[in-house]
Structure formats: structure tokens, C-alpha cells
Short mmCIF file of C-alpha atoms and ligand atoms in Angstrom, two decimals:
data_model
loop_
_atom_site.label_atom_id
_atom_site.label_comp_id
_atom_site.label_asym_id
_atom_site.label_seq_id
_atom_site.Cartn_x
_atom_site.Cartn_y
_atom_site.Cartn_z
CA MET A 1155 84.53 116.71 75.99
CA ALA A 1156 82.82 113.53 74.43
CA SER A 1157 84.74 110.23 73.97
CA GLY A 1158 83.65 110.37 70.88
CA ASP A 1159 86.04 113.34 70.16
CA LEU A 1160 88.65 111.90 72.13
CA THR A 1161 89.10 109.48 69.67
CA ARG A 1162 88.98 111.26 66.93
CA GLY A 1163 91.69 113.35 68.22
CA ARG A 1164 93.90 110.50 69.01
CA LEU A 1165 93.39 108.70 65.60
CA GLY A 1166 93.17 111.39 63.46
CA MET A 1167 96.54 113.48 64.84
CA THR A 1168 98.65 110.40 65.08
CA GLY A 1169 102.13 111.75 64.91
CA ILE A 1170 102.01 115.28 65.57
CA ARG A 1171 103.79 116.44 68.73
CA SER A 1172 102.04 118.92 70.26
CA SER A 1173 101.72 120.40 73.73
CA GLU A 1174 98.40 121.60 73.29
CA ILE A 1175 95.48 120.67 75.11
CA ALA A 1176 92.71 119.68 73.34
CA GLY A 1177 90.64 118.53 76.41
CA VAL A 1178 89.88 117.23 79.41
CA HIS A 1179 87.64 114.31 80.10
CA GLY A 1180 85.97 113.61 83.05
CA ARG A 1181 84.79 109.98 84.53
CA ARG A 1182 83.34 108.50 87.92
CA ILE A 1183 85.69 105.83 89.37
CA TRP A 1184 85.44 104.15 92.59
CA ASP A 1185 88.11 104.64 95.15
CA SER A 1186 89.73 102.65 98.24
CA ARG A 1187 86.99 103.41 100.33
CA GLY A 1188 84.34 101.93 97.40
CA ARG A 1189 83.20 105.59 97.37
CA PRO A 1190 82.93 107.30 93.93
CA THR A 1191 85.68 110.06 92.94
CA VAL A 1192 86.91 111.70 90.01
CA GLU A 1193 89.27 111.03 87.64
CA ALA A 1194 90.27 113.48 84.60
CA GLU A 1195 92.47 112.84 81.07
CA VAL A 1196 94.02 115.72 79.70
CA GLU A 1197 94.26 114.71 75.96
CA LEU A 1198 96.88 116.73 73.90
CA ARG A 1199 96.42 117.46 70.16
CA SER A 1200 99.20 115.10 69.79
CA GLY A 1201 96.86 112.42 71.18
CA LEU A 1202 98.97 111.79 74.43
CA LEU A 1203 97.25 111.30 77.55
CA GLY A 1204 97.78 112.21 80.92
CA ARG A 1205 95.46 110.91 83.68
CA SER A 1206 94.97 111.36 87.43
CA ILE A 1207 92.69 110.34 90.23
CA ALA A 1208 91.32 112.67 93.11
CA PRO A 1209 91.68 111.25 96.25
CA ALA A 1210 89.81 111.82 99.40
CA GLY A 1211 90.33 112.35 103.17
CA ALA A 1212 88.38 111.44 106.03
CA SER A 1213 89.93 113.68 108.87
CA THR A 1214 90.21 117.14 107.05
CA GLY A 1215 91.07 120.40 108.21
CA SER A 1216 88.54 123.25 107.98
CA GLY A 1217 90.25 125.00 105.84
CA GLU A 1218 91.04 122.59 102.93
CA ALA A 1219 89.65 122.44 99.29
CA VAL A 1220 86.40 121.26 99.20
CA ASP A 1221 85.31 118.00 97.10
CA ARG A 1222 81.95 118.29 95.32
CA ARG A 1223 79.96 116.15 96.16
CA ASP A 1224 76.12 115.22 94.73
CA GLY A 1225 74.63 114.94 98.14
CA PRO A 1226 72.70 115.16 100.66
CA ARG A 1227 74.87 113.39 102.88
CA ASP A 1228 72.70 110.96 103.92
CA ALA A 1229 72.89 106.71 104.72
CA THR A 1230 69.65 106.33 102.57
CA ALA A 1231 71.13 108.67 99.55
CA ALA A 1232 72.88 107.24 96.68
CA PHE A 1233 76.26 106.05 97.80
CA ALA A 1234 75.18 108.29 100.97
CA GLY A 1235 75.59 111.56 98.91
CA PHE A 1236 79.16 111.18 97.83
CA ASP A 1237 78.10 110.81 94.26
CA VAL A 1238 80.57 113.07 91.98
CA THR A 1239 78.43 113.61 88.86
CA GLY A 1240 78.44 117.25 89.23
CA ALA A 1241 82.04 116.92 89.66
CA VAL A 1242 82.59 114.80 87.04
CA GLY A 1243 80.28 117.48 84.84
CA ALA A 1244 82.46 120.35 85.44
CA VAL A 1245 85.42 118.58 84.31
CA ASN A 1246 83.77 117.46 80.99
CA GLY A 1247 82.14 120.60 80.62
CA GLU A 1248 83.72 123.83 81.78
CA ILE A 1249 87.21 122.86 82.73
CA SER A 1250 87.64 121.25 79.02
CA ALA A 1251 86.24 124.63 77.57
CA ALA A 1252 88.49 126.67 79.63
CA LEU A 1253 91.82 124.31 79.48
CA ALA A 1254 91.18 123.77 75.42
CA GLY A 1255 94.06 125.28 73.67
CA MET A 1256 96.29 125.91 76.50
CA ASP A 1257 99.84 124.95 76.81
CA VAL A 1258 100.05 121.56 78.66
CA ALA A 1259 103.54 122.51 79.78
CA ASP A 1260 102.63 125.77 81.46
CA GLN A 1261 101.03 124.36 85.19
CA THR A 1262 100.69 127.68 86.23
CA ALA A 1263 98.54 129.28 83.87
CA ILE A 1264 96.39 126.33 84.01
CA ASP A 1265 96.34 126.07 87.36
CA ALA A 1266 95.78 129.94 87.84
CA THR A 1267 92.74 129.46 85.02
CA LEU A 1268 91.29 126.72 87.15
CA VAL A 1269 91.28 128.90 90.34
CA GLU A 1270 90.11 131.42 88.62
CA LEU A 1271 86.81 129.48 86.87
CA ASP A 1272 85.87 128.09 90.73
CA GLY A 1273 85.72 131.81 92.05
CA THR A 1274 85.37 130.43 95.38
CA ARG A 1275 87.66 130.15 98.41
CA ASP A 1276 87.01 126.52 98.97
CA ARG A 1277 86.94 125.03 95.61
CA SER A 1278 83.61 124.49 96.20
CA ARG A 1279 82.11 125.53 93.02
CA LEU A 1280 83.94 123.09 90.41
CA GLY A 1281 85.10 120.80 93.19
CA GLY A 1282 88.46 120.40 94.99
CA ASN A 1283 88.04 116.89 93.62
CA ALA A 1284 87.42 118.27 89.70
CA MET A 1285 90.13 120.51 90.02
CA ILE A 1286 93.22 118.35 91.79
CA ALA A 1287 92.11 115.32 89.54
CA THR A 1288 92.95 117.96 86.48
CA SER A 1289 95.52 119.90 88.02
CA MET A 1290 97.86 116.43 88.48
CA ALA A 1291 96.60 115.05 85.14
CA VAL A 1292 97.94 117.97 83.17
CA ALA A 1293 101.00 117.49 84.85
CA HIS A 1294 100.82 113.84 83.88
CA ALA A 1295 100.42 115.03 80.23
CA ALA A 1296 102.95 117.41 80.24
CA ALA A 1297 105.22 114.91 81.01
CA ALA A 1298 104.35 112.59 78.49
CA ALA A 1299 104.76 115.49 75.80
CA GLU A 1300 108.25 115.73 76.75
CA ASP A 1301 108.65 112.03 76.89
CA VAL A 1302 109.91 111.35 80.52
CA PRO A 1303 108.19 110.23 83.62
CA LEU A 1304 106.46 112.69 85.87
CA TRP A 1305 109.70 113.06 88.54
CA ARG A 1306 111.87 113.46 85.60
CA HIS A 1307 109.56 116.63 84.27
CA LEU A 1308 109.28 117.78 87.59
CA CYS A 1309 112.84 118.11 88.94
CA GLY A 1310 114.00 118.87 85.46
CA SER A 1311 117.55 118.73 85.42
CA GLU A 1312 118.21 118.07 89.17
CA ASN A 1313 118.67 115.00 90.39
CA GLY A 1314 115.77 113.36 91.89
CA ALA A 1315 115.91 111.63 95.04
CA LEU A 1316 113.59 108.85 96.72
CA PRO A 1317 111.83 109.99 99.89
CA LEU A 1318 112.18 108.32 103.70
CA PRO A 1319 108.95 106.40 103.84
CA GLU A 1320 106.40 107.17 107.04
CA ILE A 1321 104.21 103.68 107.15
CA GLN A 1322 101.17 102.90 109.07
CA ILE A 1323 101.37 99.98 111.52
CA PHE A 1324 98.36 100.35 113.92
CA GLY A 1325 95.29 102.59 112.25
CA GLY A 1326 92.47 104.19 114.69
CA GLY A 1327 90.69 107.58 114.98
CA ALA A 1328 88.66 108.17 111.82
CA HIS A 1329 89.94 105.18 109.89
CA ALA A 1330 89.50 102.52 112.27
CA GLY A 1331 85.81 103.27 114.05
CA ARG A 1332 87.38 105.67 116.67
CA ARG A 1333 88.69 102.48 118.50
CA LEU A 1334 91.81 104.56 119.32
CA ASP A 1335 91.93 108.35 119.91
CA VAL A 1336 95.26 108.44 117.97
CA GLN A 1337 94.71 108.32 114.54
CA ASP A 1338 98.11 106.98 112.75
CA PHE A 1339 100.72 104.97 114.72
CA MET A 1340 104.02 105.17 112.11
CA CYS A 1341 107.20 103.32 111.52
CA ILE A 1342 110.42 105.37 110.03
CA ALA A 1343 113.09 103.43 109.09
CA VAL A 1344 115.62 106.70 110.34
CA GLY A 1345 118.37 103.69 110.23
CA ALA A 1346 118.24 102.52 106.34
CA GLU A 1347 120.14 103.39 103.38
CA THR A 1348 118.03 102.94 100.90
CA PHE A 1349 114.03 103.23 99.66
CA GLY A 1350 114.37 99.46 99.39
CA GLN A 1351 115.65 98.92 102.96
CA ALA A 1352 113.28 100.95 104.53
CA LEU A 1353 110.46 99.17 102.90
CA ASP A 1354 111.76 95.34 103.59
CA TRP A 1355 112.21 96.36 107.12
CA THR A 1356 108.47 97.95 107.13
CA ALA A 1357 107.25 94.77 105.72
CA GLU A 1358 108.52 92.60 108.70
CA VAL A 1359 107.64 95.34 111.36
CA TYR A 1360 104.38 95.07 109.78
CA ARG A 1361 103.93 91.16 109.82
CA ALA A 1362 105.08 90.73 113.17
CA ALA A 1363 102.52 93.37 114.40
CA GLY A 1364 100.04 91.02 112.92
CA GLU A 1365 101.11 88.02 114.22
CA LEU A 1366 101.37 89.29 117.99
CA LEU A 1367 98.12 91.02 117.41
CA ALA A 1368 96.70 87.72 116.33
CA ASP A 1369 98.29 85.52 118.98
CA ALA A 1370 96.88 87.85 121.40
CA GLY A 1371 93.41 87.74 120.29
CA ARG A 1372 93.75 91.54 119.69
CA LEU A 1373 93.00 91.75 115.86
CA ALA A 1374 90.09 93.44 115.78
CA GLY A 1375 90.41 94.30 111.46
CA ILE A 1376 92.29 96.55 108.97
CA ALA A 1377 92.22 100.21 109.14
CA ASP A 1378 91.31 102.76 105.84
CA GLU A 1379 94.59 103.08 105.36
CA GLY A 1380 95.64 99.25 105.58
CA GLY A 1381 97.05 99.20 109.12
CA TRP A 1382 96.34 96.68 112.13
CA TRP A 1383 92.86 97.99 113.54
CA PRO A 1384 93.93 96.40 116.73
CA SER A 1385 91.90 96.39 120.25
CA PHE A 1386 93.80 97.84 122.62
CA ASP A 1387 92.76 99.74 126.00
CA ASP A 1388 94.30 103.13 125.61
CA ASN A 1389 96.55 104.78 123.29
CA GLU A 1390 99.78 104.13 125.09
CA GLU A 1391 99.07 100.52 124.62
CA ALA A 1392 99.56 100.80 121.10
CA LEU A 1393 103.28 102.37 121.59
CA HIS A 1394 104.44 99.14 123.74
CA TRP A 1395 102.91 96.99 120.94
CA LEU A 1396 104.26 98.79 118.40
CA ILE A 1397 107.62 98.53 119.88
CA ARG A 1398 107.55 94.95 120.56
CA ALA A 1399 106.91 94.21 116.96
CA ILE A 1400 110.22 96.42 115.76
CA GLU A 1401 111.75 93.94 118.20
CA ARG A 1402 109.94 91.16 117.07
CA ALA A 1403 111.38 91.70 113.66
CA GLY A 1404 114.88 91.75 114.92
CA LEU A 1405 115.17 95.56 114.66
CA GLU A 1406 116.62 98.06 116.83
CA PRO A 1407 114.05 100.64 117.98
CA GLY A 1408 114.96 104.15 117.81
CA GLU A 1409 118.07 103.22 115.88
CA GLN A 1410 116.99 101.60 113.22
CA MET A 1411 113.01 101.96 113.23
CA ALA A 1412 111.80 104.94 115.03
CA VAL A 1413 108.29 105.83 115.65
CA SER A 1414 106.01 108.33 114.46
CA LEU A 1415 102.22 109.66 115.44
CA ASP A 1416 99.67 111.51 113.58
CA ILE A 1417 97.54 112.37 116.50
CA ALA A 1418 94.68 113.93 114.28
CA ALA A 1419 93.95 115.77 117.37
CA SER A 1420 91.17 118.10 115.36
CA GLU A 1421 89.11 115.05 115.56
CA PHE A 1422 88.90 114.79 119.02
CA GLY A 1423 89.68 118.07 120.68
CA SER A 1424 88.47 121.98 120.03
CA ASN A 1425 88.57 125.08 122.24
CA GLY A 1426 91.72 123.75 124.44
CA ARG A 1427 89.89 120.75 125.41
CA TYR A 1428 90.90 117.17 124.26
CA THR A 1429 87.99 113.92 124.84
CA LEU A 1430 90.03 110.97 124.67
CA ALA A 1431 87.13 108.59 124.24
CA CYS A 1432 89.22 105.24 124.86
CA GLU A 1433 90.76 106.54 127.91
CA GLY A 1434 87.57 107.91 129.20
CA ARG A 1435 89.04 111.55 130.10
CA ALA A 1436 89.16 114.73 128.90
CA LEU A 1437 92.55 117.03 128.83
CA ASP A 1438 93.37 120.57 128.51
CA THR A 1439 95.98 121.96 126.02
CA GLY A 1440 98.71 121.62 128.89
CA GLU A 1441 97.66 118.19 129.55
CA MET A 1442 97.44 117.21 126.46
CA ILE A 1443 101.28 118.22 125.91
CA GLU A 1444 102.37 116.73 128.88
CA LYS A 1445 100.98 113.51 128.15
CA LEU A 1446 102.79 113.72 124.48
CA GLU A 1447 106.04 114.98 126.19
CA GLY A 1448 105.84 111.52 128.40
CA TRP A 1449 105.16 109.59 125.34
CA ILE A 1450 108.33 111.29 123.51
CA ALA A 1451 110.38 110.44 126.85
CA ARG A 1452 109.76 106.85 127.14
CA PHE A 1453 109.39 105.88 123.17
CA PRO A 1454 111.55 106.09 120.23
CA ILE A 1455 109.38 108.73 118.48
CA VAL A 1456 110.74 110.74 115.85
CA SER A 1457 108.10 112.55 114.54
CA ILE A 1458 104.44 113.82 115.60
CA GLU A 1459 101.45 115.25 113.12
CA ASP A 1460 98.81 117.13 114.62
CA PRO A 1461 99.78 117.17 118.31
CA LEU A 1462 96.66 119.46 119.06
CA ALA A 1463 93.80 120.70 117.24
CA GLU A 1464 93.63 123.25 114.31
CA ASP A 1465 91.87 125.66 116.79
CA ASP A 1466 95.14 125.42 119.50
CA LEU A 1467 97.79 127.81 117.74
CA GLN A 1468 98.91 128.07 120.74
CA GLY A 1469 99.41 124.96 122.08
CA LEU A 1470 100.95 123.82 118.77
CA ARG A 1471 103.48 126.92 119.37
CA THR A 1472 103.84 125.49 122.66
CA PHE A 1473 104.64 122.36 121.92
CA THR A 1474 106.92 122.66 119.21
CA GLU A 1475 109.19 125.18 121.58
CA ARG A 1476 109.33 122.57 123.96
CA VAL A 1477 110.06 119.61 121.88
CA GLY A 1478 111.06 121.06 118.44
CA HIS A 1479 114.40 120.83 118.98
CA ALA A 1480 114.33 116.97 118.80
CA VAL A 1481 111.40 116.00 117.36
CA GLN A 1482 109.74 116.68 113.85
CA VAL A 1483 105.61 118.43 114.38
CA ILE A 1484 104.16 118.50 111.50
CA GLY A 1485 100.80 120.69 110.68
CA ASP A 1486 98.33 118.84 108.46
CA ASP A 1487 94.75 120.30 109.69
CA ALA A 1488 96.06 123.83 110.84
CA LEU A 1489 98.33 124.12 107.60
CA VAL A 1490 95.91 122.68 105.22
CA THR A 1491 98.85 122.52 102.40
CA ASN A 1492 98.55 126.47 102.36
CA ALA A 1493 101.58 128.58 101.86
CA LYS A 1494 100.16 131.69 103.77
CA LEU A 1495 98.96 129.34 106.54
CA VAL A 1496 102.54 127.63 106.79
CA ARG A 1497 104.29 131.03 106.47
CA GLU A 1498 102.12 132.58 109.23
CA ALA A 1499 102.83 129.31 111.45
CA ALA A 1500 106.57 129.72 111.04
CA ALA A 1501 106.74 133.05 111.92
CA ALA A 1502 104.77 132.42 114.93
CA GLY A 1503 107.05 128.76 116.05
CA ALA A 1504 104.03 126.89 115.39
CA CYS A 1505 104.96 123.29 113.79
CA ASN A 1506 108.58 122.63 112.07
CA ALA A 1507 107.10 120.64 109.12
CA VAL A 1508 104.23 120.38 106.82
CA LEU A 1509 102.31 117.45 105.09
CA VAL A 1510 101.86 117.94 101.96
CA LYS A 1511 98.48 116.91 100.45
CA PRO A 1512 97.57 118.29 96.58
CA ASN A 1513 94.11 117.91 97.29
CA GLN A 1514 93.73 120.16 100.22
CA ALA A 1515 95.08 122.89 98.23
CA GLY A 1516 93.40 122.00 94.80
CA THR A 1517 95.93 122.49 92.28
CA LEU A 1518 99.15 121.12 91.64
CA SER A 1519 100.70 124.76 91.66
CA GLU A 1520 99.16 126.16 95.18
CA THR A 1521 100.33 122.50 96.60
CA ARG A 1522 104.12 123.35 95.29
CA ALA A 1523 103.74 126.99 96.70
CA ALA A 1524 103.25 125.38 100.52
CA PHE A 1525 106.10 122.73 99.65
CA ASP A 1526 108.44 126.02 98.71
CA ALA A 1527 107.38 127.89 101.87
CA ALA A 1528 108.04 124.96 104.11
CA ALA A 1529 111.78 124.94 102.65
CA ALA A 1530 112.01 128.85 102.75
CA ALA A 1531 110.98 128.27 106.72
CA ASP A 1532 114.07 125.56 106.76
CA TRP A 1533 110.90 123.56 107.54
CA GLY A 1534 110.41 119.70 107.21
CA ALA A 1535 107.70 118.35 103.93
CA VAL A 1536 106.04 115.13 104.02
CA ILE A 1537 104.15 114.37 100.58
CA SER A 1538 101.10 112.73 101.88
CA ALA A 1539 98.35 110.34 100.26
CA ARG A 1540 94.98 110.54 101.78
CA SER A 1541 92.84 107.74 103.50
CA GLY A 1542 90.44 107.48 100.33
CA GLU A 1543 93.22 106.74 97.88
CA SER A 1544 93.48 104.61 94.31
CA GLU A 1545 96.17 103.35 92.10
CA ASP A 1546 97.09 106.92 91.24
CA VAL A 1547 101.07 107.34 92.04
CA THR A 1548 101.12 111.25 91.47
CA VAL A 1549 102.33 111.70 95.37
CA VAL A 1550 105.33 109.34 94.58
CA HIS A 1551 106.76 111.47 91.64
CA LEU A 1552 105.82 114.84 93.31
CA ALA A 1553 107.91 113.39 96.63
CA VAL A 1554 111.04 112.18 93.98
CA GLY A 1555 110.52 115.01 91.72
CA TRP A 1556 110.42 117.80 94.23
CA GLY A 1557 113.24 116.33 96.88
CA ALA A 1558 110.75 116.29 99.70
CA LYS A 1559 112.62 113.67 101.86
CA GLN A 1560 109.85 112.24 103.19
CA LEU A 1561 106.49 110.29 102.14
CA LYS A 1562 103.61 109.21 103.83
CA VAL A 1563 100.87 107.17 102.07
CA GLY A 1564 99.36 105.10 104.86
CA SER A 1565 100.21 101.20 105.66
CA PHE A 1566 102.23 98.31 103.70
CA ALA A 1567 99.04 96.49 102.51
CA ARG A 1568 96.38 97.23 100.26
CA SER A 1569 97.26 97.88 96.82
CA GLU A 1570 96.02 101.40 96.77
CA ARG A 1571 99.38 101.79 98.91
CA MET A 1572 101.48 99.17 97.66
CA ALA A 1573 100.77 100.69 94.51
CA LYS A 1574 102.80 103.69 95.35
CA TRP A 1575 105.61 102.14 97.51
CA ASN A 1576 105.97 99.73 94.42
CA GLU A 1577 106.40 102.78 92.24
CA GLY A 1578 108.76 104.08 94.66
CA LEU A 1579 111.29 101.26 94.07
CA ARG A 1580 110.67 101.40 89.79
CA ILE A 1581 111.49 105.01 89.94
CA ALA A 1582 114.91 103.82 92.63
CA GLU A 1583 116.24 101.83 89.21
CA SER A 1584 116.53 105.16 87.46
CA LEU A 1585 118.20 107.11 89.73
CA PRO A 1586 121.90 107.58 90.11
CA GLY A 1587 121.83 106.62 93.86
CA GLY A 1588 119.71 103.94 92.94
CA GLY A 1589 117.24 104.83 95.99
CA GLU A 1590 119.95 106.29 98.33
CA LEU A 1591 118.02 107.95 101.41
CA PRO A 1592 118.57 111.46 102.38
CA PRO A 1593 121.11 111.23 105.37
CA ARG A 1594 120.33 110.85 108.31
CA ALA A 1595 121.56 114.62 109.93
CA SER A 1596 119.16 115.96 107.07
CA PHE A 1597 116.12 115.53 109.15
CA PRO A 1598 115.43 116.72 112.65
CA TRP A 1599 115.93 113.65 114.84
CA GLY A 1600 119.00 113.39 113.20
CA ARG A 1601 120.42 116.59 114.62
CA ARG A 1602 119.14 115.76 118.29
C1 LIG B 2169 96.26 112.48 107.56
C2 LIG B 2169 95.28 111.60 106.24
C3 LIG B 2169 96.11 110.36 106.28
P1 LIG B 2169 93.09 112.11 105.79
O1 LIG B 2169 95.19 112.85 108.61
O2 LIG B 2169 97.06 112.96 107.86
O3 LIG B 2169 96.71 109.75 106.67
O4 LIG B 2169 94.30 111.34 106.65
O5 LIG B 2169 93.05 111.52 104.27
O6 LIG B 2169 91.53 110.72 106.25
O7 LIG B 2169 92.69 113.44 106.03
MG1 LIG B 2170 96.81 114.35 109.20
#
């Protein structure tokens, strides 16, 4: 739809409340890595708008919805081939035409229309980026039509609840030049009583970690999600420094502030072989599991994501069997926010929690299905942003509205991350509990 139509719709129909979609407008904007991304605006006949922006991953699972990029993926191409004019064109053309006239309140029917229109298994025709931006914009427009915040629209008559934040302190892997093999060294404020207190504590740990690294001449920069990019000699060193930072912040490791890791093992492992470049050695699945078990025994680790590669289901199973009673074992690359894969993994005993990233699925309804599959299996669920982000705060509303209990959006720096933590603080003010966190006993680490 042309922008002229948008203006005409807005001015011509002012005052008319209708949840009928007039059209969808796509535009190319820029993400936190300075790469093009898709923004979609769903406009209603009433003139109300819902807007959302597609995020982008760097360490992606092979089963994810695929972003549509112009290509070719070549350093000499414009924006190294990452441009999204095709995906934006799909929003303005086919998607807008298909959704015009639909009721924005019927997210299920709209998402089914998008899936059918795309017609591919991996969403490559319209583009996962075009689809998720549209699908999330639909939810925002539906909330606008109801005149409520998105979280309220999503939880209906239930009371929303703030999630426990999982916040990156050191970044490695694909987000920091692979200086460390492990991708995310994170903190979880397991002893915090409110969302605000969890952020207060994490701010102190983030600051302490930066000061410690700078004093020791080990600070190499900032990773993609805002965490410190350290120059450590091996992965385990990062764990020691993280504990030191927690202590320097005046917090008790394990009791108040625990450690969480995203190993992102598919980035350095396949076929049962894990090449730890920064340690200069390769491990088989058994050795990798032993290494992680050693870390769990020596450090206050409560959650580990992608401990083994996406093609190592047996390894994930063995690992879950050995540590799953006490530690949250999250599947990201292996489960790619896919309800069927979550059900299969739960039946096989591989993992006990899922990372929920809307753009892995392609639509909000499919994202919700994966979340529901996790709940049905009595699994945990962590709503997550991507390493390529923007000012879009939809994931925070999903976590609150769906009662997800946990939220991961990267570190405690850079506005694309802080926009989300800050949105949580705003929402906390409107909740009856004022941002009270779920009780410790409701998490796997609280039950050991
Ligand atoms: C992950 C995410 C977020 P990316 O692996 O969990 O940290 O990274 O968006 O690059 O997949
Ligand atoms: Mg991950």
C-alpha cells in the first residue's frame, strides 16, 4: 500500500472504531548491527496502527524460518547482500493485499493466511523477516483497537506477570569474533524479589565486570548484544571472572546471583565432535558433557542453553538425564521455536526448557504453539530477543502477557537491549504485584 493510501485512511476515517485491516505498510530500517531489516505497520480502517520490527540472529538453527535477503552474500555486494528490499516489497504487495479486510483480532486466521501465502516450509518465499514483522504488528494493532497495552491484550482477563531476566555479562562465539567458544555468559538474579531489583543487581555486576576487565587490561570491546568482549585464555576463565564480578558487586554467587550459559554448541560442533578453538582442542560428546558437568559442580550455574549441537539429540538426552533435575537445559538451535520439535524432544527426554524466539517460527501463532507445547510438557520457557535487534519491545509484552517467567534480551547496555528492560519497568507499574517475580521454587534450580 502506498503511503498516500495510509494518510487517506487515517484522515478520512478518523473517529471510526473498526478492527478491520486497511493494509500493511513495509519499510526498510536498520538493526543494531547496522544491517537492513523489515518494519511493518498494520493499519486499521479506523486509522489506528500497529508497528513491529523483525529481529535477526547470527547463530541460527538450521530449522529456523529464513529471512529474505537480497543477496548475494558477498562482502563486495551492497550491505554485503543483507538488504531486504524483496521482503519489504512482499509486505507492501502480496501481504498487504491478502490481509486487507481481515479482522485484526483474529491473529490465528491472519497467521494461517501468511503461512499459506508463503507456501514454503522455511518461509523463504515471503521471508521470515517479512512475516514476523507483520504478524507482530498485527498483535500491536489488535491491542491498539482494544485500547490496551499489548501485554494486556495477550493475557486477557488473567493478571500478567514480570519475567525473571537472564542478562549477558560477557559475549563470545559468533557475537564476538569467536574469541571465546561459549557465546553467552549470563547472570540470573535468582534471589531478587522484583523485576526492578533483578535489574539493579545486574547493573552492578555488569559495571563490576567492566571495571575488573579494564583494570586487568583484558577488555577487548563490546559484543553484539552489549556484553563485555573479554580477552580470556579459555572459556572457564570467563566463569571465574563472572563470579569475581558478582562478588565485587556485593552479591552472593548462587544465592542472590546465579550463572547461566548459552554454549551455542552448534557453532563449533557437529557429528559428535566439538572444536574448542580458544582452548586448542576437540572433544567428543561424552567429553563435552563431562566438561559442562565439571562447570556445574564448581560454579553456581542454574541454566545451560544448547550445551550440545542441534544434530546431537542423543547428547542432549544424556546431558538432560544427568543434570536436568537441578539445572535448566534449554533447547534453542535444536528446537527453533517449533511445537512439534518441542513435543518430540520432551518425549525423548532431551532438554527441559525451550528458548522462544518469534522470528524462528515466522508467526506469533506458531510461536505461541511452541510456548504451549513447552507448558504441556511441564517445561520451562524463556522468551528471547535476537543478537540483531531494534527498539521493538514486543518480546517483553509476550513474556508478561503469556506468563513466561523468563526473558533473555542480551546485556545491560545499548539501547536496543535497554529499551526492553525499561519496558518491563514501565509494565511493572501497572501490575498488581508491581513487578514481583515468580517464586524461586517455580524454577528448576529452586527445586533441587
Ligand atoms: C541465541 C541468540 C540470542 P542469535 O543464540 O540465543 O543470544 O543469538 O540471535 O544470534 O541466534
Ligand atoms: Mg542460543
